[in-house]
Structure formats: structure tokens, C-alpha cells
């Protein structure tokens, strides 16, 4: 038998991605970084649509699996630099874990966006699916984390005025539509069928909306009598030192706020500042339960009697079981003491309470530092000096439904008591302030922010900061503000715009997946006919 030598197979050469593929891969995380740079404390709102233009280019013509990966990269580029304040005193693990979870949500969203990429008008469907993604991440898990909504990057931009029409979902939609529309205009990496017309249409719609917003034509306030005005004050007492041991400084924090309020009372008596009709203290200004501690009760009562006007006190109240607590705002009346309270309706997981405490205790020694707070169920409104004041305690300002409920329940002024002492000199307080600015526009209400360490601020109904304090110094703000009773379209519709945009996006996704399935069946039948 003669053996015939066979040639050895040629070695398989590993093919590295070309420059174009690498550029597309990098476009996603760079786009996420640009979205982060659009956020406070910077006023670079225009970088947000540029970031989404890069994401749109990266996703063009990609499969769903690749879309998921690119979405995760975009999310990491955004959330990792956005949220380092989470780990200032507890290490990098909670910060990176939260950023990673939020990036996974964006991965799911971009997976869906990649699926609708072949539909006519893909930029529009993509923007609706982004709203659907934000709607999901704002609700799950553990009540959601809406902190990274695109709309919160637009407090200084013209699109913020869309909040009065459709709330934060409509603002996010407009930003993403602008970015994906710009991406449709670019011939790189591969021109898409009809993309030029889609891009022009999207950019023109966004430009028209921006023009209407900038000129104020989108206001929903109808003609009526001039609004009533009141004088409000916000007190920032500051804390002795920063860090997680803030709670160990409870008496000193209360004393700081009492002292700065008494200075305000002296200024009022001497005529240096006008007498306010009501005064707002921050969240946790009295971490000592004043309803159980006679000394704290007496100190606050003496301060209020000296002022002669009602004071909103941020207090931690111990429940009858001596374990659980509420994060509450007490209305303290001169000569009468506390007469009303509003309990925080959405408490913060991994801070104010710890889900799955036994499990997370195994992962971090900081687990037991989480509190045992329970949520309240009130209307989110208290009465002070005849003024219905809506209360959004700290991160409640990030939740669309909570602020909307307060306004629909009659609030003519919004108060945001906040405690940012545990987040150091980070960007957190500025990010939160941009949310308050958007809420002012969304509901046509003045917003008064009182923070333990700053930034405290008085924000007009147009979202402009009228007064503000520096960080980490005792201070007080006093200003004359308008009380509004108008109901914007966004207030009236509530979650309606978000649900409409979400349903449109899901319908488009269903159509894209059904079309893909039918094309697959046709190809299969064609291949079978050839075999026959």
C-alpha cells in the first residue's frame, strides 16, 4: 500500500480587529464618559447628545449580543465616574457594584436598541426604548435607582423646559433622540438605509423643541392673579467632622443647627434680614429623637419660640418596638411644639435599611452600619403658616412619582431637607441639586433645599438658583418666593408620558423581532426549495 503524504493544514492566524472595529468599541465607553461630563457640577449639558451620538454609531448594524456588551461599556463609562461618592467611606466594592448593576440595565436597553436598528426611523424607536430602560431601573431592584437619569444632566440646557410637559422621561427622550439623530447623519461606520432623512428629522424636531423651551413658549401656566409670596429661610448648621461617624455626633449636629438658627433670629431682630414666614432645617438635623429626649425637645422648642415662626425639623424618630426608625420631618410650632409630621416614603436601601442583611453581612463589615428605617405612607405635604409645603426628603427628589404626588396633593412650595455629610466633598450634592432644579421646572414650583453641609439653595420655578450656600460652613438663606397653584401638563399626566413612550418602544421591539423571525423563515424555505 502506497501512502500519499497529506499537506499539513496551514496555521490559523488570529485576526485582530481593525482600526474601525476598535473605534466602534471605544465609542461606547467614551460616549458614557461624555454623558457623565454633562452632569453637575459642570454645565456641559450639550455633551449628553454627543455621547449618545457615539453610542448610536457604535450600535449601528450590530447584533443584539454585541449591543448588550456595548451598552454595558457605555454604562460603565457613565456610572463609574458618576457614583464614586458611594464608596468614599465604605470602600470601592459598593460603588463599583452599583455602577455595574446600573450598567447591566443599560446593556439590556442597548440590546433592545440594536434589535430595532433596522427599522425605519430607528433613532425614534431607540429613544423610546431608552425611556423604557430608565423606567425599569427606576423601579427595580429594591425600589429602583433613578439617580442616573439622562434628564438630570439638562438643568442648564434648553430641553429642561420639556419637563413641564412630560417630566423627566420626555427630557431624557429628547436628549437621546437628538444624539441618535446626529448618529444617523454620519456615513461612518456604514450608511444605513434612510438614515439621512431620519437624522435630519430627529435633529429638526429636537431643535424645534429646544427653541420652544428656550423662548418659554412651552409654559403651561394659564392667566390668573399674581401668585402670593412668602419669605422662607433655610438653615445649614453643618457638622463637626465628615465621615460615617456622623451619627456619633448627634448632639453636636443638633447644637450646630440651633446655634445657627439663633444667629438668624438675632439678624431678624436687628433688621439685617426680613422675618421669614417659615424655616426649613435639613434632614437629620436632630438625629436625637426629640419626642423621646426632653433636652432635645426643649432646645428645639426654645429656638422656635425665639423665631416666632414654624420650623420644619428633620428628625429620626424611634418606633415603639425600639428597633425601627422613621426619617421624619416635623412641623414645630411656636408655643405648641410638633403638630405635624411627614415620614420619608422611600427609604434608601443599603443605607437607611439593608435588604438581605444576613447575606450582605458576609460580604462587608459595613453591613451592620445600615439602619432599620421603615417607610412612611403620608401625602408628602405639611401645612406651615398656612402654606401647603411638599416635602421630598433627600433622595426622594429623584423619584418622579413622589414629587408629583406632593404637588397633586396641594403643595405650593417644595422643600428638600437633605443630609449629605456622609458623602464628603464629592459631586453628590451638586447632582442632587440638579434634580431639584428640574423638579422646579416640571411642577412650576419654588424649591427650597436645606442640607446639613450644603449645598443649600433657593430655586425659582424656572429652575434658576436664586441663592445658595458654600459647602461645610454654617449658613442661612432668606428669600421672598412665590407660591404657585398652577398644574403643569407633566403634573397632570404623571407617569403617563413614561408609559406611552415605553409601550411605543416595546411595540417597536416586538415588530423588529417578529420581522427577524419571518425573514429567517423565508430564508429557511428558500434553502429547502434549492435542496429539492
Short mmCIF file of C-alpha atoms in Angstrom, two decimals:
data_model
loop_
_atom_site.label_atom_id
_atom_site.label_comp_id
_atom_site.label_asym_id
_atom_site.label_seq_id
_atom_site.Cartn_x
_atom_site.Cartn_y
_atom_site.Cartn_z
CA UNK A 1 0.00 0.00 0.00
CA UNK A 2 1.36 3.33 -1.03
CA UNK A 3 0.72 6.11 1.42
CA UNK A 4 0.13 9.51 -0.02
CA UNK A 5 1.51 12.28 2.17
CA UNK A 6 -1.00 14.92 3.06
CA UNK A 7 -0.17 18.55 3.48
CA UNK A 8 -0.32 19.86 6.97
CA UNK A 9 -3.11 22.38 7.46
CA UNK A 10 -1.96 25.96 7.40
CA UNK A 11 -1.82 27.52 10.84
CA UNK A 12 -4.84 29.64 11.64
CA UNK A 13 -3.84 33.21 12.02
CA UNK A 14 -5.58 35.21 14.71
CA UNK A 15 -7.28 38.17 13.13
CA UNK A 16 -7.16 41.26 15.25
CA UNK A 17 -9.93 43.82 14.91
CA UNK A 18 -9.13 46.62 12.53
CA UNK A 19 -9.00 50.31 13.41
CA UNK A 20 -12.67 50.78 12.52
CA UNK A 21 -13.80 47.99 14.85
CA UNK A 22 -11.65 49.33 17.66
CA UNK A 23 -13.05 52.81 17.14
CA UNK A 24 -16.59 51.49 17.41
CA UNK A 25 -15.66 49.56 20.53
CA UNK A 26 -14.20 52.65 22.16
CA UNK A 27 -17.08 54.86 21.08
CA UNK A 28 -19.40 53.27 23.65
CA UNK A 29 -17.42 53.93 26.87
CA UNK A 30 -16.28 57.33 25.57
CA UNK A 31 -19.93 58.19 24.99
CA UNK A 32 -20.69 57.21 28.59
CA UNK A 33 -17.89 59.43 29.86
CA UNK A 34 -19.28 62.36 27.84
CA UNK A 35 -22.70 61.80 29.43
CA UNK A 36 -21.05 61.93 32.85
CA UNK A 37 -19.25 65.16 31.94
CA UNK A 38 -22.62 66.65 31.03
CA UNK A 39 -23.76 66.26 34.65
CA UNK A 40 -23.41 68.71 37.56
CA UNK A 41 -21.36 70.41 38.85
CA UNK A 42 -20.32 71.08 35.24
CA UNK A 43 -22.69 72.95 32.92
CA UNK A 44 -21.78 70.97 29.80
CA UNK A 45 -25.32 69.74 29.07
CA UNK A 46 -24.61 69.64 25.30
CA UNK A 47 -22.15 66.78 25.80
CA UNK A 48 -25.07 64.41 26.56
CA UNK A 49 -26.41 64.24 22.98
CA UNK A 50 -22.82 63.96 21.70
CA UNK A 51 -22.34 60.95 23.96
CA UNK A 52 -25.47 59.33 22.58
CA UNK A 53 -24.33 60.07 19.04
CA UNK A 54 -21.22 58.00 19.75
CA UNK A 55 -23.35 55.23 21.23
CA UNK A 56 -25.60 55.30 18.17
CA UNK A 57 -22.60 54.92 15.88
CA UNK A 58 -21.26 52.04 17.95
CA UNK A 59 -24.61 50.22 17.83
CA UNK A 60 -25.32 50.73 14.12
CA UNK A 61 -25.83 47.38 12.40
CA UNK A 62 -24.78 45.36 15.44
CA UNK A 63 -26.40 42.17 16.71
CA UNK A 64 -28.26 42.09 19.99
CA UNK A 65 -25.48 40.34 21.89
CA UNK A 66 -22.96 42.90 20.75
CA UNK A 67 -25.46 45.64 21.58
CA UNK A 68 -25.67 44.32 25.13
CA UNK A 69 -21.90 44.43 25.53
CA UNK A 70 -21.64 47.93 24.08
CA UNK A 71 -24.43 49.09 26.39
CA UNK A 72 -22.56 47.73 29.40
CA UNK A 73 -19.41 49.57 28.28
CA UNK A 74 -21.40 52.78 27.86
CA UNK A 75 -22.93 52.28 31.31
CA UNK A 76 -19.56 51.71 32.96
CA UNK A 77 -18.20 54.82 31.26
CA UNK A 78 -21.11 56.75 32.75
CA UNK A 79 -21.79 55.30 36.18
CA UNK A 80 -18.27 54.55 37.38
CA UNK A 81 -17.24 58.24 37.39
CA UNK A 82 -20.75 59.39 38.38
CA UNK A 83 -21.01 57.43 41.64
CA UNK A 84 -17.63 57.32 43.46
CA UNK A 85 -19.22 59.14 46.42
CA UNK A 86 -20.93 55.84 47.24
CA UNK A 87 -17.61 54.39 48.34
CA UNK A 88 -15.91 57.38 49.98
CA UNK A 89 -16.07 55.88 53.47
CA UNK A 90 -17.01 52.24 52.76
CA UNK A 91 -14.55 51.29 50.04
CA UNK A 92 -14.78 50.68 46.31
CA UNK A 93 -16.89 47.50 46.37
CA UNK A 94 -20.34 49.12 46.90
CA UNK A 95 -19.52 51.86 44.40
CA UNK A 96 -18.38 49.51 41.64
CA UNK A 97 -21.15 47.01 42.36
CA UNK A 98 -23.84 49.67 41.99
CA UNK A 99 -22.20 51.06 38.85
CA UNK A 100 -22.02 47.54 37.44
CA UNK A 101 -25.69 46.78 38.13
CA UNK A 102 -26.76 50.03 36.50
CA UNK A 103 -24.52 49.28 33.52
CA UNK A 104 -26.28 45.94 33.11
CA UNK A 105 -29.59 47.76 32.80
CA UNK A 106 -28.13 49.88 30.01
CA UNK A 107 -26.82 46.69 28.43
CA UNK A 108 -30.37 45.33 28.28
CA UNK A 109 -31.59 48.60 26.83
CA UNK A 110 -28.91 48.64 24.14
CA UNK A 111 -29.65 45.01 23.32
CA UNK A 112 -33.21 46.11 22.52
CA UNK A 113 -31.96 49.20 20.66
CA UNK A 114 -29.74 47.01 18.46
CA UNK A 115 -32.79 44.89 17.63
CA UNK A 116 -34.76 47.88 16.27
CA UNK A 117 -31.76 49.29 14.42
CA UNK A 118 -33.02 48.05 11.03
CA UNK A 119 -36.48 49.58 11.36
CA UNK A 120 -37.28 52.82 9.53
CA UNK A 121 -36.93 55.72 11.96
CA UNK A 122 -34.65 53.69 14.22
CA UNK A 123 -33.50 56.77 16.16
CA UNK A 124 -37.04 57.41 17.35
CA UNK A 125 -37.61 53.83 18.48
CA UNK A 126 -34.22 53.79 20.17
CA UNK A 127 -35.08 56.88 22.23
CA UNK A 128 -38.34 55.31 23.38
CA UNK A 129 -36.51 52.15 24.42
CA UNK A 130 -34.06 54.24 26.43
CA UNK A 131 -37.00 55.68 28.34
CA UNK A 132 -38.24 52.14 28.93
CA UNK A 133 -34.81 51.21 30.30
CA UNK A 134 -34.84 54.16 32.71
CA UNK A 135 -38.38 53.25 33.77
CA UNK A 136 -37.21 49.75 34.68
CA UNK A 137 -34.06 50.76 36.55
CA UNK A 138 -36.02 53.42 38.45
CA UNK A 139 -38.24 50.72 39.95
CA UNK A 140 -36.14 47.59 40.47
CA UNK A 141 -34.45 46.22 42.43
CA UNK A 142 -35.38 47.40 45.93
CA UNK A 143 -37.47 50.34 44.68
CA UNK A 144 -35.05 51.34 41.92
CA UNK A 145 -32.21 53.79 41.46
CA UNK A 146 -33.20 56.72 39.20
CA UNK A 147 -30.09 58.76 40.08
CA UNK A 148 -28.52 58.43 36.63
CA UNK A 149 -31.47 59.58 34.54
CA UNK A 150 -30.32 61.45 31.44
CA UNK A 151 -32.78 64.26 32.19
CA UNK A 152 -30.84 65.28 35.31
CA UNK A 153 -27.92 66.35 33.11
CA UNK A 154 -30.04 69.04 31.45
CA UNK A 155 -30.75 71.55 34.25
CA UNK A 156 -28.81 74.23 32.37
CA UNK A 157 -29.95 73.28 28.85
CA UNK A 158 -32.98 74.34 26.81
CA UNK A 159 -34.50 70.86 26.83
CA UNK A 160 -35.14 71.09 30.59
CA UNK A 161 -38.30 73.06 29.80
CA UNK A 162 -39.79 69.89 28.34
CA UNK A 163 -40.10 68.70 31.95
CA UNK A 164 -43.20 70.88 32.30
CA UNK A 165 -44.84 68.87 29.50
CA UNK A 166 -43.78 65.29 30.16
CA UNK A 167 -41.50 65.23 33.18
CA UNK A 168 -38.03 63.70 33.23
CA UNK A 169 -38.95 60.90 30.75
CA UNK A 170 -39.70 63.42 27.99
CA UNK A 171 -36.44 65.27 28.67
CA UNK A 172 -34.46 62.02 28.51
CA UNK A 173 -36.28 61.08 25.32
CA UNK A 174 -35.40 64.39 23.65
CA UNK A 175 -31.72 64.12 24.58
CA UNK A 176 -31.39 60.55 23.32
CA UNK A 177 -33.38 61.34 20.17
CA UNK A 178 -31.01 64.21 19.42
CA UNK A 179 -27.95 62.02 19.90
CA UNK A 180 -29.19 59.10 17.81
CA UNK A 181 -30.43 61.56 15.19
CA UNK A 182 -26.93 63.01 14.92
CA UNK A 183 -25.55 59.49 14.59
CA UNK A 184 -27.94 58.86 11.68
CA UNK A 185 -26.38 61.75 9.78
CA UNK A 186 -22.91 60.21 9.89
CA UNK A 187 -21.88 57.89 7.00
CA UNK A 188 -19.47 56.03 9.32
CA UNK A 189 -19.15 53.16 10.03
CA UNK A 190 -21.74 52.02 7.44
CA UNK A 191 -24.52 54.14 5.98
CA UNK A 192 -27.95 52.90 6.96
CA UNK A 193 -30.89 52.95 4.57
CA UNK A 194 -32.90 56.11 5.06
CA UNK A 195 -30.62 57.20 7.90
CA UNK A 196 -30.04 60.68 6.46
CA UNK A 197 -33.75 61.50 6.38
CA UNK A 198 -34.19 60.06 9.87
CA UNK A 199 -31.28 62.06 11.23
CA UNK A 200 -32.47 65.32 9.70
CA UNK A 201 -35.98 64.77 11.05
CA UNK A 202 -34.74 63.96 14.56
CA UNK A 203 -32.37 66.92 14.71
CA UNK A 204 -35.06 69.29 13.40
CA UNK A 205 -37.56 68.05 15.99
CA UNK A 206 -35.00 68.43 18.77
CA UNK A 207 -34.02 71.89 17.54
CA UNK A 208 -37.66 72.97 17.45
CA UNK A 209 -38.25 71.67 20.97
CA UNK A 210 -35.09 73.41 22.18
CA UNK A 211 -36.22 76.67 20.56
CA UNK A 212 -39.66 76.46 22.14
CA UNK A 213 -38.11 75.68 25.50
CA UNK A 214 -35.57 78.48 25.32
CA UNK A 215 -38.24 81.06 24.44
CA UNK A 216 -40.59 79.89 27.17
CA UNK A 217 -43.39 79.01 24.78
CA UNK A 218 -43.89 75.66 26.47
CA UNK A 219 -45.18 77.11 29.73
CA UNK A 220 -48.48 75.61 30.81
CA UNK A 221 -49.37 78.23 33.36
CA UNK A 222 -52.52 79.99 32.24
CA UNK A 223 -53.52 83.57 33.01
CA UNK A 224 -54.61 84.29 36.55
CA UNK A 225 -54.00 86.51 39.56
CA UNK A 226 -50.38 87.13 40.54
CA UNK A 227 -49.05 84.43 42.85
CA UNK A 228 -48.91 85.01 46.59
CA UNK A 229 -45.45 85.42 48.06
CA UNK A 230 -43.92 84.35 51.37
CA UNK A 231 -40.50 84.70 52.93
CA UNK A 232 -38.71 81.42 53.59
CA UNK A 233 -35.45 80.58 55.32
CA UNK A 234 -33.20 77.52 55.03
CA UNK A 235 -30.65 76.80 57.76
CA UNK A 236 -27.43 74.87 57.17
CA UNK A 237 -25.84 74.06 60.52
CA UNK A 238 -23.01 71.86 59.17
CA UNK A 239 -21.33 69.04 61.14
CA UNK A 240 -18.21 68.90 63.33
CA UNK A 241 -16.44 66.44 61.02
CA UNK A 242 -17.12 64.31 57.96
CA UNK A 243 -17.47 60.56 57.73
CA UNK A 244 -19.70 57.65 58.64
CA UNK A 245 -19.47 58.58 62.34
CA UNK A 246 -21.88 61.41 61.59
CA UNK A 247 -24.45 59.65 63.78
CA UNK A 248 -22.00 59.69 66.70
CA UNK A 249 -22.07 63.48 66.51
CA UNK A 250 -25.81 63.70 67.00
CA UNK A 251 -25.88 66.23 69.81
CA UNK A 252 -23.24 68.40 68.15
CA UNK A 253 -25.20 68.45 64.88
CA UNK A 254 -28.39 69.49 66.68
CA UNK A 255 -26.48 72.15 68.61
CA UNK A 256 -24.99 73.47 65.35
CA UNK A 257 -28.41 73.94 63.81
CA UNK A 258 -29.81 75.51 66.95
CA UNK A 259 -26.87 77.92 67.15
CA UNK A 260 -27.13 78.98 63.50
CA UNK A 261 -30.88 79.45 63.82
CA UNK A 262 -30.42 81.64 66.90
CA UNK A 263 -27.95 83.74 64.88
CA UNK A 264 -30.69 84.05 62.26
CA UNK A 265 -33.12 85.14 64.99
CA UNK A 266 -30.66 87.85 66.07
CA UNK A 267 -30.33 89.00 62.46
CA UNK A 268 -34.12 89.20 62.21
CA UNK A 269 -34.42 91.14 65.44
CA UNK A 270 -31.79 93.65 64.30
CA UNK A 271 -33.43 94.10 60.90
CA UNK A 272 -30.48 92.71 58.94
CA UNK A 273 -32.74 90.14 57.27
CA UNK A 274 -36.54 90.08 56.88
CA UNK A 275 -38.62 87.90 59.17
CA UNK A 276 -39.41 84.63 57.43
CA UNK A 277 -42.86 83.08 57.44
CA UNK A 278 -41.38 79.59 57.81
CA UNK A 279 -37.95 78.00 58.28
CA UNK A 280 -36.59 74.71 56.89
CA UNK A 281 -33.97 72.57 58.67
CA UNK A 282 -32.13 69.73 56.90
CA UNK A 283 -32.70 66.01 57.11
CA UNK A 284 -31.15 64.52 60.29
CA UNK A 285 -30.72 67.94 61.87
CA UNK A 286 -31.96 66.20 65.02
CA UNK A 287 -30.81 62.59 64.93
CA UNK A 288 -31.74 62.54 68.60
CA UNK A 289 -35.43 61.68 68.77
CA UNK A 290 -36.91 64.91 70.21
CA UNK A 291 -40.15 63.14 71.07
CA UNK A 292 -38.22 60.86 73.46
CA UNK A 293 -35.39 63.14 74.59
CA UNK A 294 -36.58 66.03 76.80
CA UNK A 295 -33.36 68.01 76.30
CA UNK A 296 -33.64 67.94 72.51
CA UNK A 297 -37.35 68.80 72.73
CA UNK A 298 -36.66 71.78 74.97
CA UNK A 299 -33.77 73.03 72.82
CA UNK A 300 -35.83 72.95 69.62
CA UNK A 301 -38.87 74.49 71.34
CA UNK A 302 -36.83 77.37 72.73
CA UNK A 303 -35.36 78.01 69.29
CA UNK A 304 -38.77 78.02 67.61
CA UNK A 305 -40.23 80.30 70.27
CA UNK A 306 -37.34 82.68 69.69
CA UNK A 307 -38.03 82.69 65.96
CA UNK A 308 -41.77 83.05 66.37
CA UNK A 309 -42.48 81.11 63.15
CA UNK A 310 -42.95 77.40 62.34
CA UNK A 311 -39.84 75.31 61.77
CA UNK A 312 -39.56 72.09 59.72
CA UNK A 313 -37.23 69.80 61.71
CA UNK A 314 -35.54 66.78 60.18
CA UNK A 315 -35.63 64.13 62.91
CA UNK A 316 -35.03 60.43 63.39
CA UNK A 317 -37.96 59.00 65.36
CA UNK A 318 -37.71 55.69 67.19
CA UNK A 319 -40.69 53.38 66.72
CA UNK A 320 -42.50 51.66 69.62
CA UNK A 321 -40.53 48.44 69.08
CA UNK A 322 -37.31 50.37 69.94
CA UNK A 323 -35.64 48.89 66.83
CA UNK A 324 -37.09 50.51 63.75
CA UNK A 325 -36.98 54.22 62.99
CA UNK A 326 -38.52 56.72 60.61
CA UNK A 327 -36.77 59.53 58.78
CA UNK A 328 -39.25 62.30 59.50
CA UNK A 329 -39.90 66.00 59.02
CA UNK A 330 -41.71 67.57 61.99
CA UNK A 331 -43.60 70.85 61.83
CA UNK A 332 -42.67 72.61 65.09
CA UNK A 333 -45.00 75.46 66.03
CA UNK A 334 -44.13 78.30 68.44
CA UNK A 335 -45.67 77.62 71.83
CA UNK A 336 -47.18 74.33 70.68
CA UNK A 337 -44.30 72.02 69.74
CA UNK A 338 -44.58 69.40 66.97
CA UNK A 339 -48.01 69.38 65.35
CA UNK A 340 -47.48 67.50 62.05
CA UNK A 341 -45.04 65.04 60.58
CA UNK A 342 -44.11 63.64 57.21
CA UNK A 343 -42.19 60.36 57.13
CA UNK A 344 -39.82 59.57 54.29
CA UNK A 345 -41.82 57.46 51.87
CA UNK A 346 -38.97 55.75 50.04
CA UNK A 347 -36.07 54.83 52.29
CA UNK A 348 -32.64 54.18 50.82
CA UNK A 349 -31.51 50.54 50.55
CA UNK A 350 -28.02 49.74 51.82
CA UNK A 351 -28.03 52.95 53.84
CA UNK A 352 -31.24 53.50 55.76
CA UNK A 353 -32.06 49.80 55.65
CA UNK A 354 -30.33 46.68 54.40
CA UNK A 355 -32.20 44.10 52.32
CA UNK A 356 -30.97 40.55 52.78
CA UNK A 357 -29.00 41.67 55.81
CA UNK A 358 -27.69 38.21 56.67
CA UNK A 359 -26.28 37.73 53.17
CA UNK A 360 -24.63 41.12 52.80
CA UNK A 361 -23.14 40.87 56.28
CA UNK A 362 -20.96 38.11 54.85
CA UNK A 363 -19.63 40.44 52.15
CA UNK A 364 -18.86 43.60 54.09
CA UNK A 365 -18.14 44.60 57.66
CA UNK A 366 -20.05 47.82 56.96
CA UNK A 367 -23.33 45.95 56.54
CA UNK A 368 -24.31 46.40 60.17
CA UNK A 369 -23.95 50.17 59.83
CA UNK A 370 -27.10 50.24 57.72
CA UNK A 371 -30.13 51.42 59.64
CA UNK A 372 -33.53 49.91 60.36
CA UNK A 373 -35.65 52.65 58.82
CA UNK A 374 -39.18 51.94 57.65
CA UNK A 375 -41.07 53.99 55.01
CA UNK A 376 -43.98 56.30 55.66
CA UNK A 377 -47.21 56.48 53.71
CA UNK A 378 -48.37 60.08 54.01
CA UNK A 379 -49.37 62.60 51.32
CA UNK A 380 -45.96 64.27 51.21
CA UNK A 381 -47.44 67.64 52.24
CA UNK A 382 -47.45 69.57 55.53
CA UNK A 383 -49.02 72.91 56.46
CA UNK A 384 -46.72 75.71 57.63
CA UNK A 385 -48.00 79.23 58.25
CA UNK A 386 -50.98 78.49 56.04
CA UNK A 387 -48.71 77.28 53.21
CA UNK A 388 -49.03 73.71 51.87
CA UNK A 389 -45.38 72.60 51.66
CA UNK A 390 -44.43 69.50 49.71
CA UNK A 391 -41.64 67.51 51.36
CA UNK A 392 -39.14 65.38 49.43
CA UNK A 393 -36.56 64.13 51.92
CA UNK A 394 -33.10 63.80 50.35
CA UNK A 395 -33.06 61.21 47.56
CA UNK A 396 -36.86 61.25 47.27
CA UNK A 397 -36.33 64.20 44.91
CA UNK A 398 -35.00 61.70 42.33
CA UNK A 399 -38.34 59.84 42.12
CA UNK A 400 -40.90 61.23 39.68
CA UNK A 401 -43.96 59.81 41.42
CA UNK A 402 -43.17 61.07 44.92
CA UNK A 403 -42.72 64.71 43.90
CA UNK A 404 -45.75 64.50 41.62
CA UNK A 405 -47.88 63.18 44.49
CA UNK A 406 -46.86 66.09 46.71
CA UNK A 407 -47.86 68.67 44.10
CA UNK A 408 -51.11 66.91 43.23
CA UNK A 409 -51.90 66.84 46.95
CA UNK A 410 -51.79 70.64 47.01
CA UNK A 411 -48.15 71.65 47.60
CA UNK A 412 -47.49 75.26 46.56
CA UNK A 413 -43.85 75.15 47.65
CA UNK A 414 -41.38 72.24 47.66
CA UNK A 415 -38.89 71.63 50.48
CA UNK A 416 -35.96 69.25 50.11
CA UNK A 417 -34.35 68.55 53.52
CA UNK A 418 -31.14 66.65 52.86
CA UNK A 419 -28.13 65.23 54.69
CA UNK A 420 -25.03 64.89 52.51
CA UNK A 421 -22.46 64.79 55.33
CA UNK A 422 -21.60 61.13 54.71
CA UNK A 423 -20.57 61.81 51.10
CA UNK A 424 -17.76 64.24 51.80
CA UNK A 425 -16.67 66.87 49.30
CA UNK A 426 -17.97 64.90 46.33
CA UNK A 427 -20.18 65.78 43.40
CA UNK A 428 -23.16 64.11 45.03
CA UNK A 429 -24.75 67.26 46.44
CA UNK A 430 -24.46 69.04 43.07
CA UNK A 431 -26.02 66.08 41.25
CA UNK A 432 -28.91 66.16 43.70
CA UNK A 433 -29.27 69.91 43.28
CA UNK A 434 -29.74 69.48 39.53
CA UNK A 435 -32.68 67.15 40.27
CA UNK A 436 -34.31 69.85 42.40
CA UNK A 437 -33.85 72.32 39.55
CA UNK A 438 -35.61 70.00 37.11
CA UNK A 439 -38.47 69.45 39.59
CA UNK A 440 -38.94 73.21 39.90
CA UNK A 441 -39.50 73.46 36.14
CA UNK A 442 -41.52 70.26 35.96
CA UNK A 443 -44.11 71.41 38.51
CA UNK A 444 -43.75 75.22 38.32
CA UNK A 445 -42.83 75.44 41.99
CA UNK A 446 -40.18 77.17 44.06
CA UNK A 447 -37.86 74.59 45.66
CA UNK A 448 -36.06 75.20 48.96
CA UNK A 449 -33.11 72.87 49.59
CA UNK A 450 -31.79 72.68 53.16
CA UNK A 451 -28.71 70.45 53.52
CA UNK A 452 -26.70 69.78 56.67
CA UNK A 453 -23.39 70.52 54.96
CA UNK A 454 -24.59 72.11 51.70
CA UNK A 455 -25.26 72.95 49.06
CA UNK A 456 -28.46 74.57 50.36
CA UNK A 457 -30.36 76.66 47.84
CA UNK A 458 -33.49 78.53 46.90
CA UNK A 459 -34.54 77.64 43.35
CA UNK A 460 -37.10 79.58 41.34
CA UNK A 461 -39.94 77.93 39.37
CA UNK A 462 -37.83 78.39 36.24
CA UNK A 463 -35.09 76.16 37.65
CA UNK A 464 -32.66 79.02 38.25
CA UNK A 465 -30.73 79.02 41.54
CA UNK A 466 -31.62 82.30 43.26
CA UNK A 467 -29.44 81.80 46.35
CA UNK A 468 -27.07 79.10 47.52
CA UNK A 469 -24.59 78.37 50.29
CA UNK A 470 -21.00 77.10 50.16
CA UNK A 471 -20.12 73.63 51.39
CA UNK A 472 -19.34 72.78 55.02
CA UNK A 473 -19.94 76.16 56.64
CA UNK A 474 -22.87 77.18 58.86
CA UNK A 475 -25.16 79.42 56.83
CA UNK A 476 -28.73 80.58 56.37
CA UNK A 477 -30.68 81.67 53.31
CA UNK A 478 -33.63 84.04 53.48
CA UNK A 479 -35.67 84.94 50.42
CA UNK A 480 -39.05 86.07 49.18
CA UNK A 481 -40.55 83.38 46.95
CA UNK A 482 -43.76 82.92 45.02
CA UNK A 483 -46.38 80.31 45.86
CA UNK A 484 -47.82 78.61 42.80
CA UNK A 485 -51.01 76.60 42.46
CA UNK A 486 -50.80 76.01 38.71
CA UNK A 487 -50.87 72.43 37.47
CA UNK A 488 -48.47 71.76 34.63
CA UNK A 489 -49.22 69.18 32.00
CA UNK A 490 -46.48 66.99 33.46
CA UNK A 491 -48.11 67.13 36.90
CA UNK A 492 -51.50 66.29 35.43
CA UNK A 493 -50.25 63.39 33.31
CA UNK A 494 -47.97 61.92 35.99
CA UNK A 495 -46.42 58.68 34.75
CA UNK A 496 -48.47 58.79 31.54
CA UNK A 497 -45.72 60.05 29.18
CA UNK A 498 -43.29 57.47 30.51
CA UNK A 499 -45.74 54.62 29.96
CA UNK A 500 -46.69 55.84 26.47
CA UNK A 501 -43.06 56.08 25.36
CA UNK A 502 -42.30 52.70 26.95
CA UNK A 503 -45.21 50.99 25.21
CA UNK A 504 -44.21 52.51 21.87
CA UNK A 505 -40.69 51.24 22.34
CA UNK A 506 -41.85 47.75 23.30
CA UNK A 507 -44.18 47.64 20.28
CA UNK A 508 -41.27 48.57 18.02
CA UNK A 509 -39.12 45.89 19.64
CA UNK A 510 -41.86 43.32 19.09
CA UNK A 511 -42.19 44.35 15.44
CA UNK A 512 -38.42 44.08 14.93
CA UNK A 513 -38.22 40.62 16.49
CA UNK A 514 -41.25 39.40 14.53
CA UNK A 515 -39.77 40.72 11.29
CA UNK A 516 -36.49 38.99 12.03
CA UNK A 517 -38.30 35.72 12.66
CA UNK A 518 -40.22 35.97 9.40
CA UNK A 519 -37.07 36.74 7.43
CA UNK A 520 -35.47 33.68 9.00
CA UNK A 521 -38.43 31.50 7.97
CA UNK A 522 -38.28 32.82 4.39
CA UNK A 523 -34.55 32.06 4.17
CA UNK A 524 -35.17 28.56 5.52
CA UNK A 525 -37.92 27.89 2.97
CA UNK A 526 -35.76 29.23 0.14
CA UNK A 527 -32.90 26.96 1.17
CA UNK A 528 -35.30 23.99 1.26
CA UNK A 529 -36.56 24.71 -2.26
CA UNK A 530 -33.00 24.72 -3.54
CA UNK A 531 -32.34 21.35 -1.92
CA UNK A 532 -35.40 19.88 -3.63
#
